[in-house]
Short mmCIF file of C-alpha atoms (C1' of nucleotides) in Angstrom, two decimals:
data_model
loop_
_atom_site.label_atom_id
_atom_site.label_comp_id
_atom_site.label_asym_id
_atom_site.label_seq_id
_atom_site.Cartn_x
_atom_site.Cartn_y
_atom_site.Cartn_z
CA UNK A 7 160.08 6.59 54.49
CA UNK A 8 157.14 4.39 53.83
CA UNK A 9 155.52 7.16 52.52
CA UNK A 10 152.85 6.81 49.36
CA UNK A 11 155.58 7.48 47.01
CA UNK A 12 157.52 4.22 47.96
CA UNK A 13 154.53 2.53 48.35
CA UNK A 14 153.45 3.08 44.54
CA UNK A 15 156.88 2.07 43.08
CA UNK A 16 156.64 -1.01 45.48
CA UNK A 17 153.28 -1.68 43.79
CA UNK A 18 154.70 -1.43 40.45
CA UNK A 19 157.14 -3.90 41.69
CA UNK A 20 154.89 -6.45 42.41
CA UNK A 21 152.74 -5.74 39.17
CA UNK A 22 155.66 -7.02 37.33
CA UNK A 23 156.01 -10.04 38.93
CA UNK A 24 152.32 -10.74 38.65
CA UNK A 25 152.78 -10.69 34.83
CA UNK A 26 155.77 -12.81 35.44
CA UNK A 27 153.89 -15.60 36.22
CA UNK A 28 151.54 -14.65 33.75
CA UNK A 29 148.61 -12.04 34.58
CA UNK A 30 148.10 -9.55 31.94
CA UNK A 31 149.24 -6.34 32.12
CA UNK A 32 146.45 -4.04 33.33
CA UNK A 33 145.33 -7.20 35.42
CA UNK A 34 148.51 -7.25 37.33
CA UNK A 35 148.57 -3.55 37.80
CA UNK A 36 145.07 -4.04 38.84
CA UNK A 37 145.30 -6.56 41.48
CA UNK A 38 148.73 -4.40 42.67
CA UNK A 39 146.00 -1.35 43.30
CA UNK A 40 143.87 -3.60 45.62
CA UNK A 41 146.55 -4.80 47.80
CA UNK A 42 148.16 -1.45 48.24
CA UNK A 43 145.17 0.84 48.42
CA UNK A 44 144.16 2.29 52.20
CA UNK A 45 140.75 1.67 51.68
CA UNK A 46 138.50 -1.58 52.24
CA UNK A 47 137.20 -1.42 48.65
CA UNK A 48 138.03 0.79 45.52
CA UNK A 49 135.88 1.40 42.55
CA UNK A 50 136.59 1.55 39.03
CA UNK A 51 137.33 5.02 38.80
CA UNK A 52 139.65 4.92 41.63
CA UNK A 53 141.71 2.31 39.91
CA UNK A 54 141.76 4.29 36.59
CA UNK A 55 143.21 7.72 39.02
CA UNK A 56 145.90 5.63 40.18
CA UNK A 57 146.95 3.76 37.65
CA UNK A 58 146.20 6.97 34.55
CA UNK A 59 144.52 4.46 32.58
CA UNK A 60 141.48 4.52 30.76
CA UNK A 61 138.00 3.70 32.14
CA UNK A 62 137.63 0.65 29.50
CA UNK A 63 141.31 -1.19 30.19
CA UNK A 64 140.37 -1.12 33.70
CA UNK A 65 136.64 -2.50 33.01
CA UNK A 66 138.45 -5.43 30.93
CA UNK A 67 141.09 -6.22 34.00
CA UNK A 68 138.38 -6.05 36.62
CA UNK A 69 136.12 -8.50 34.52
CA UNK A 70 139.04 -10.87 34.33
CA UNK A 71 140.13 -10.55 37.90
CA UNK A 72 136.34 -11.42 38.66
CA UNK A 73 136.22 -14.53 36.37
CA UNK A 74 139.11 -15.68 37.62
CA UNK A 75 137.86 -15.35 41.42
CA UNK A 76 141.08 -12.59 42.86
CA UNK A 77 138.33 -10.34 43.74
CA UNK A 78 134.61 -9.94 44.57
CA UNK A 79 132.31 -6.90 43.87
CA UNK A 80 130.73 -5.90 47.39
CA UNK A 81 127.15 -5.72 48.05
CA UNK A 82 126.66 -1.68 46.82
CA UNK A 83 126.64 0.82 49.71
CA UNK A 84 123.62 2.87 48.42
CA UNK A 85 126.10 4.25 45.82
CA UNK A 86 126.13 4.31 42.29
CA UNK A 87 129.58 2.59 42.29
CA UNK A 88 130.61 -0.57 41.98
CA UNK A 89 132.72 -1.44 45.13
CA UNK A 90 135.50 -4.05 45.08
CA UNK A 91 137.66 -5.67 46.77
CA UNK A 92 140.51 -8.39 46.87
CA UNK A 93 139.41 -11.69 47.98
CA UNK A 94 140.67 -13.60 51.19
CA UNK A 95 141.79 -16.40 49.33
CA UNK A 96 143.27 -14.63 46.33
CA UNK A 97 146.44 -16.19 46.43
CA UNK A 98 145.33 -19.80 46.93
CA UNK A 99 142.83 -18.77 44.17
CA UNK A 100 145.32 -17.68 42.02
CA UNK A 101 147.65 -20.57 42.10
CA UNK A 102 145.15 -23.46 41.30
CA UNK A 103 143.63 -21.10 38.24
CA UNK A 104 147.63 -21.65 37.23
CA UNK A 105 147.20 -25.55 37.86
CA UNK A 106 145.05 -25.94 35.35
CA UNK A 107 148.00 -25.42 33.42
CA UNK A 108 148.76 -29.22 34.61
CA UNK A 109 145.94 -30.66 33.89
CA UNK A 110 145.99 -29.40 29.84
CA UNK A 111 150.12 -30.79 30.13
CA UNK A 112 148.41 -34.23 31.53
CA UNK A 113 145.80 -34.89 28.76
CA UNK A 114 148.39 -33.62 26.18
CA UNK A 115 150.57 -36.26 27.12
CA UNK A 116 147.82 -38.70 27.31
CA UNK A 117 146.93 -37.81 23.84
CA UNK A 118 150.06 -38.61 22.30
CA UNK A 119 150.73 -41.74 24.28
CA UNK A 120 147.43 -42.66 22.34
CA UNK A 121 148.92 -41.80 19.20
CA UNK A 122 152.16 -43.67 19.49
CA UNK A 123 153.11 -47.19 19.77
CA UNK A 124 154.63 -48.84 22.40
CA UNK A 125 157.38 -49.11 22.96
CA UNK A 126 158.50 -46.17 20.69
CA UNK A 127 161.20 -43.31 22.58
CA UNK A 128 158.27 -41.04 21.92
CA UNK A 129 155.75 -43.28 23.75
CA UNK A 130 158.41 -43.76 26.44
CA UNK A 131 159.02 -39.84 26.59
CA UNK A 132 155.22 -38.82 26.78
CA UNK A 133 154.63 -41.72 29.49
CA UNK A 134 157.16 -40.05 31.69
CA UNK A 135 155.49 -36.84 31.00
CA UNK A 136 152.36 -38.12 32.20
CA UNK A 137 153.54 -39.56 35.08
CA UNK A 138 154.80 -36.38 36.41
CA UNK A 139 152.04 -34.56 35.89
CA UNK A 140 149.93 -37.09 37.34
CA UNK A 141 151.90 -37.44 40.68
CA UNK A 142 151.29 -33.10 40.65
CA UNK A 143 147.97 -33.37 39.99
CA UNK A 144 147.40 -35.61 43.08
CA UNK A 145 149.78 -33.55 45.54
CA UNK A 146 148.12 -30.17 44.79
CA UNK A 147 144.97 -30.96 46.66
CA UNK A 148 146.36 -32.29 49.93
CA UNK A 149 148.89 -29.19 49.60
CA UNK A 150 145.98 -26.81 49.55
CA UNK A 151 144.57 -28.91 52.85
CA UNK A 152 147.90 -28.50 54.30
CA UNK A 153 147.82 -24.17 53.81
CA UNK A 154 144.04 -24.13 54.81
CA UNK A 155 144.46 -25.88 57.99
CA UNK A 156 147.79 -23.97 59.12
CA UNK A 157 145.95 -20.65 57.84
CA UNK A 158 142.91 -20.74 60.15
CA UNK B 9 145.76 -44.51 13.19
CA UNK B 10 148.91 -44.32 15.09
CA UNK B 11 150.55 -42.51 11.65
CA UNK B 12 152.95 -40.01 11.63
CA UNK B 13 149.91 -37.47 10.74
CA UNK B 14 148.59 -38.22 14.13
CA UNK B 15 151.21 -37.90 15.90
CA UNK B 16 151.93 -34.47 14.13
CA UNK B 17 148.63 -33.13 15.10
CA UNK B 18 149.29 -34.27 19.12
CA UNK B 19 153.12 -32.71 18.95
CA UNK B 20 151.29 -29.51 17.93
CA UNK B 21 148.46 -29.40 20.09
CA UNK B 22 150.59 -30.17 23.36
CA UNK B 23 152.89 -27.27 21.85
CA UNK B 24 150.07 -24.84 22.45
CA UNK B 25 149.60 -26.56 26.21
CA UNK B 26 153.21 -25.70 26.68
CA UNK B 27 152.72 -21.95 25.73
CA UNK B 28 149.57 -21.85 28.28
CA UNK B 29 152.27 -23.09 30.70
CA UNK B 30 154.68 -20.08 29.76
CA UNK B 31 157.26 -21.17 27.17
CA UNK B 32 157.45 -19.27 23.89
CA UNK B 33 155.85 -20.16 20.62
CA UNK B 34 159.21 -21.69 18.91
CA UNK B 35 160.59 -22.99 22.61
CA UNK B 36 157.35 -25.07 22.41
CA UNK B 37 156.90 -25.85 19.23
CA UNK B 38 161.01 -27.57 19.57
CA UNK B 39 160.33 -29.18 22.55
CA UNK B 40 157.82 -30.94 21.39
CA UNK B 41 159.38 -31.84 17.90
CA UNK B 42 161.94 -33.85 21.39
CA UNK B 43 159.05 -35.26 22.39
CA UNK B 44 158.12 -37.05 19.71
CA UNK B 45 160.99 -37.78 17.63
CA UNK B 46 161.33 -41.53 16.82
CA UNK B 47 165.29 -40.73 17.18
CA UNK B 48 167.41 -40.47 20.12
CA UNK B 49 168.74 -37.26 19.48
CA UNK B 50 167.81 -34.57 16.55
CA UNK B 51 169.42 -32.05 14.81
CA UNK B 52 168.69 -28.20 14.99
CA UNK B 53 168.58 -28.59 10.91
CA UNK B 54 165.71 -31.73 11.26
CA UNK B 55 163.98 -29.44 13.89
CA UNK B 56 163.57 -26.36 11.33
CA UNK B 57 162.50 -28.65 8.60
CA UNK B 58 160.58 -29.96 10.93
CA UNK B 59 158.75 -27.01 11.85
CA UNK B 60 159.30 -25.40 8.65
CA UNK B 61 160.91 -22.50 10.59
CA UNK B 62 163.90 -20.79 9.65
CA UNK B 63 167.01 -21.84 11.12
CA UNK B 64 167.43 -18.54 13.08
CA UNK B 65 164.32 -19.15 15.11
CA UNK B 66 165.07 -22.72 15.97
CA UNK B 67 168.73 -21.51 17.00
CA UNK B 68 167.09 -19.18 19.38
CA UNK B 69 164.41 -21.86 20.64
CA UNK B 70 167.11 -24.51 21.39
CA UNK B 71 169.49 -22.07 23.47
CA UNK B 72 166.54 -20.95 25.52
CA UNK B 73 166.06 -24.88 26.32
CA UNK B 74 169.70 -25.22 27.15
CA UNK B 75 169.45 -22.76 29.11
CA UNK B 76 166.45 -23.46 31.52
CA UNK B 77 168.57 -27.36 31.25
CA UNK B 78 164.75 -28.98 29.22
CA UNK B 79 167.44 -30.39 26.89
CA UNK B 80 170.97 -31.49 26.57
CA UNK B 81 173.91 -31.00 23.95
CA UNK B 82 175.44 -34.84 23.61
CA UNK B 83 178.97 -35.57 22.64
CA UNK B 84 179.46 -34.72 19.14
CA UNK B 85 179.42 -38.79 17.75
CA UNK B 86 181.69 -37.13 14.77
CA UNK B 87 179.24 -35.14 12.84
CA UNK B 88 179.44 -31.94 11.93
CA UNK B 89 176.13 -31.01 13.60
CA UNK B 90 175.34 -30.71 17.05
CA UNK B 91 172.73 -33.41 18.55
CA UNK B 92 170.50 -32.76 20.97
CA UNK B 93 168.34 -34.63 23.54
CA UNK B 94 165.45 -34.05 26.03
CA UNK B 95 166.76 -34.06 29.77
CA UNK B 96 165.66 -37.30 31.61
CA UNK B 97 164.32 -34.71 34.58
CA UNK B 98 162.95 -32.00 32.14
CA UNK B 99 159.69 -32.14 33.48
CA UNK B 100 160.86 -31.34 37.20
CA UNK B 101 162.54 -29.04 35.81
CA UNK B 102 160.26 -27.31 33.91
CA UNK B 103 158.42 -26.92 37.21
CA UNK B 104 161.00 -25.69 39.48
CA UNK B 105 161.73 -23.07 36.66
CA UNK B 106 158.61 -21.60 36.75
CA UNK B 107 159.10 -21.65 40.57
CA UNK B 108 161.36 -18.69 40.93
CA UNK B 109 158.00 -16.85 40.03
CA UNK B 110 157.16 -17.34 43.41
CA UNK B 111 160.43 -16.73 45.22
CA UNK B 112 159.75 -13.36 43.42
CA UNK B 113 156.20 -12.94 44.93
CA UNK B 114 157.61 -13.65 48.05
CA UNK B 115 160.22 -10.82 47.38
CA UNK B 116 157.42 -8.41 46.54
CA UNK B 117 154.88 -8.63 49.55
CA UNK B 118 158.22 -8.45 51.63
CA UNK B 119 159.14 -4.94 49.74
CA UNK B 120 155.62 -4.23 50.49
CA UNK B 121 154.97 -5.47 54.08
CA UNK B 122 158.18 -3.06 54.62
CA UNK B 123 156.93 -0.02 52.88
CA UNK B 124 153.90 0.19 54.65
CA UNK B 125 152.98 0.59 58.46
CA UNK B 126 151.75 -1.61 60.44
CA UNK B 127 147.79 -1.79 61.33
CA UNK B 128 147.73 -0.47 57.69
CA UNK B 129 144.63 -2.73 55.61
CA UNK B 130 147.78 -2.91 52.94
CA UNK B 131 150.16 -4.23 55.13
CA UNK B 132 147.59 -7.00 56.68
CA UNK B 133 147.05 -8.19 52.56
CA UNK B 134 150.57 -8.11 51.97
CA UNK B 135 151.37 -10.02 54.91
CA UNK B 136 148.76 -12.68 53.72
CA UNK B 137 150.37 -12.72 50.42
CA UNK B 138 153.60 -13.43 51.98
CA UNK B 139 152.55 -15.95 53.86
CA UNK B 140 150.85 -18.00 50.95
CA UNK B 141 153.86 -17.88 48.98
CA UNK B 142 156.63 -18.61 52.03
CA UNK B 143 154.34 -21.62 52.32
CA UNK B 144 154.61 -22.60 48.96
CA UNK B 145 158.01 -22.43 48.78
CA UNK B 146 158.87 -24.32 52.00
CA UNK B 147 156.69 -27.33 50.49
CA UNK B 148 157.95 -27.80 47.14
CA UNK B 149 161.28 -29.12 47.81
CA UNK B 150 159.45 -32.24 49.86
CA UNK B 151 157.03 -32.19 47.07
CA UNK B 152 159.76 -33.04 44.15
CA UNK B 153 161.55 -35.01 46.67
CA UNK B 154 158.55 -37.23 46.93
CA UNK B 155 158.71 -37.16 42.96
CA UNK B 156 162.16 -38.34 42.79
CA UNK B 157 162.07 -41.06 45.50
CA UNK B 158 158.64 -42.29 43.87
CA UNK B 159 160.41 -42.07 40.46
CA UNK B 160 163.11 -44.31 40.97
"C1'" DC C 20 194.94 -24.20 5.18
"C1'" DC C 21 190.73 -24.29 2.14
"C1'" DG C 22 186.13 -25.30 0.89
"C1'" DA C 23 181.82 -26.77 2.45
"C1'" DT C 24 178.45 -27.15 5.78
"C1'" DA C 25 176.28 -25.87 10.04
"C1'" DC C 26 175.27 -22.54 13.58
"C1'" DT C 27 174.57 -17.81 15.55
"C1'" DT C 28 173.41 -13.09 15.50
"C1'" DC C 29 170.73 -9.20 14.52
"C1'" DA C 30 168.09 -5.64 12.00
"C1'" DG C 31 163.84 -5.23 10.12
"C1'" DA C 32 159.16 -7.32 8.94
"C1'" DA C 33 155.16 -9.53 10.42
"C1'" DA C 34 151.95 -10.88 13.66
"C1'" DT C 35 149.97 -10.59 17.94
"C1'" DT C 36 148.70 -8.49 22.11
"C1'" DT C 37 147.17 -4.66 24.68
"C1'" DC C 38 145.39 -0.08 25.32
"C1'" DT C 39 142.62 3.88 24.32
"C1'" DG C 40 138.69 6.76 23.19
"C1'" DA C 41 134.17 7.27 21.97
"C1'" DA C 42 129.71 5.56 21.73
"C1'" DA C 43 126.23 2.61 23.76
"C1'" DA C 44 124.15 0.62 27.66
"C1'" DG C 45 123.00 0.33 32.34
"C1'" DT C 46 121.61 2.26 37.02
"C1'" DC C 47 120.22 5.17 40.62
"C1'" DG C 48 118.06 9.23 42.87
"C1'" DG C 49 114.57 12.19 42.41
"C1'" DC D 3 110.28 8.17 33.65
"C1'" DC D 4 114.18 11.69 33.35
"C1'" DG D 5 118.77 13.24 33.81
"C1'" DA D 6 123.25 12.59 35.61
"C1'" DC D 7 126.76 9.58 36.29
"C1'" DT D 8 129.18 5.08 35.81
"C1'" DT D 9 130.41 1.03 33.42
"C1'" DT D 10 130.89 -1.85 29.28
"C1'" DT D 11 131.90 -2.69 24.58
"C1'" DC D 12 134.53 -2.50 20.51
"C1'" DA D 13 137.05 -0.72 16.44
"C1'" DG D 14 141.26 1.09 15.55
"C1'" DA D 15 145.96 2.70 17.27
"C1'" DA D 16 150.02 1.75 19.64
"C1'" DA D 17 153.28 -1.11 21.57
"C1'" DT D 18 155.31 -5.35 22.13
"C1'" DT D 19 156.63 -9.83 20.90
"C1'" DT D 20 158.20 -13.09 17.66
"C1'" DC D 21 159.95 -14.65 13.27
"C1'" DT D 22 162.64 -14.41 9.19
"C1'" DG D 23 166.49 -13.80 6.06
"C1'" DA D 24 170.96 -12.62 5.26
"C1'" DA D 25 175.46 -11.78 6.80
"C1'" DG D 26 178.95 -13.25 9.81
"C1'" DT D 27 181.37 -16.88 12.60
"C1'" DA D 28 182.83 -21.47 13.63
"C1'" DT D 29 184.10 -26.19 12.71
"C1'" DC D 30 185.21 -30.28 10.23
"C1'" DG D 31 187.00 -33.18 6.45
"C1'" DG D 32 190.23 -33.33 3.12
#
DNA sequence: CCGATACTTCAGAAATTTCTGAAAAGTCGG
DNA sequence: CCGACTTTTCAGAAATTTCTGAAGTATCGG
């Protein structure tokens, strides 16, 4: 028990449900290999061991995982690899790169209120639309306040 | 302005928003054809002609938004097809949907938290994980509850 | 009951996404 | 600067997703 084995295939696990709620593939397997490894940091090659996939896939997924602010590269240790590692705020990271999701739905709406007339169902439909992604959009940031303050 | 050309162009634009957000190309592409219908109810046959889709793919499309409950089946008014509706909560819904993604992160740092040992660098991340989405998911039922009350 | 119309299912086609492998580019120690 | 090693890029291959078209099933009016 709790041996690396079962540690892998609960990696795997989670990988899944990262592309679930919508990470690529090699991202998601990607991100599963930070949280799991021993190690403070992991480089590239590392990564591509573990996971038995090629050097460029994992380039691409670490690229994205950078853009997208789930991990940071570490200031290099006097070797010639790139060290990285998974960021403190990941998850909080993670879920407002997923709100902007919200935003898009809000302007959407907005845009075909615009192009209807009042009064319309369709103008009546897309105002409702707008109104719950509005009232979102303006409870995500205190709900972000709420996690930062309970998780200092 | 305000033409039916317009409002073509906005259905299909927010139809792409609504694939960022997770649905499928013909789920979105139907639910917005709901959207912004000047009817009450449509028709899977308007839909596909619609859409110029074939009628299998807007079968599928409309039983996947059954299912998740974005639409509605009405009482058959006597016709020979079957009308459908959007839901008056399909937005809430929409959300809460995609919500089970995050009972299932929960689920995974727990598999991991318990497949590692304690003191272990992977069981502090997991833990952190778990904790970010455990949060989450003890807001959001205050969150939509605010909604509803506001929405009255 | 029967004919006509509408809906569903599903195998295969089409399109898209994702991965690999090799070549190019970058970087560090010496 | 050179040589060894690592990372990035990108064209094509592989895999997956998604759509269509046709056959089958269901339902309604007559």
């Amino acid at each position: 028990m709790n041996d690396r084995h079962e540690q892998w295939q609960a990696a795997e696990r989670l990988a899944l449900t990262l592309i679930e709620g919508g990470l690529q593939r090699m991202s998601a397997r990607t991100l599963a290999v930070f949280l799991f490894t021993d190690q403070e940091s992991v480089t590239a090659g590392e990564i591509a061991d573990r996971l038995e996939a090629s050097a460029g896939s994992v380039s691409g997924a670490i690229k994205s995982l950078l853009t997208v602010g789930l991990i940071e590269r570490l200031p290099a240790p006097g070797s010639r690899r790139e060290h990285y590692r998974l960021r403190d705020d990941a998850w909080a990271t993670l879920f407002t790169s997923q709100n902007t999701v919200i935003q898009a739905m809000l302007q959407a709406a907005a845009a075909g209120i615009a192009a209807t007339e009042t009064g319309d169902p369709a103008h009546q439909r897309l105002t409702q639309m707008r109104a719950f992604y509005a009232f979102l959009l303006g409870e995500l940031p205190a709900l972000l306040n709420r996690w930062h303050q309970q998780n200092t």
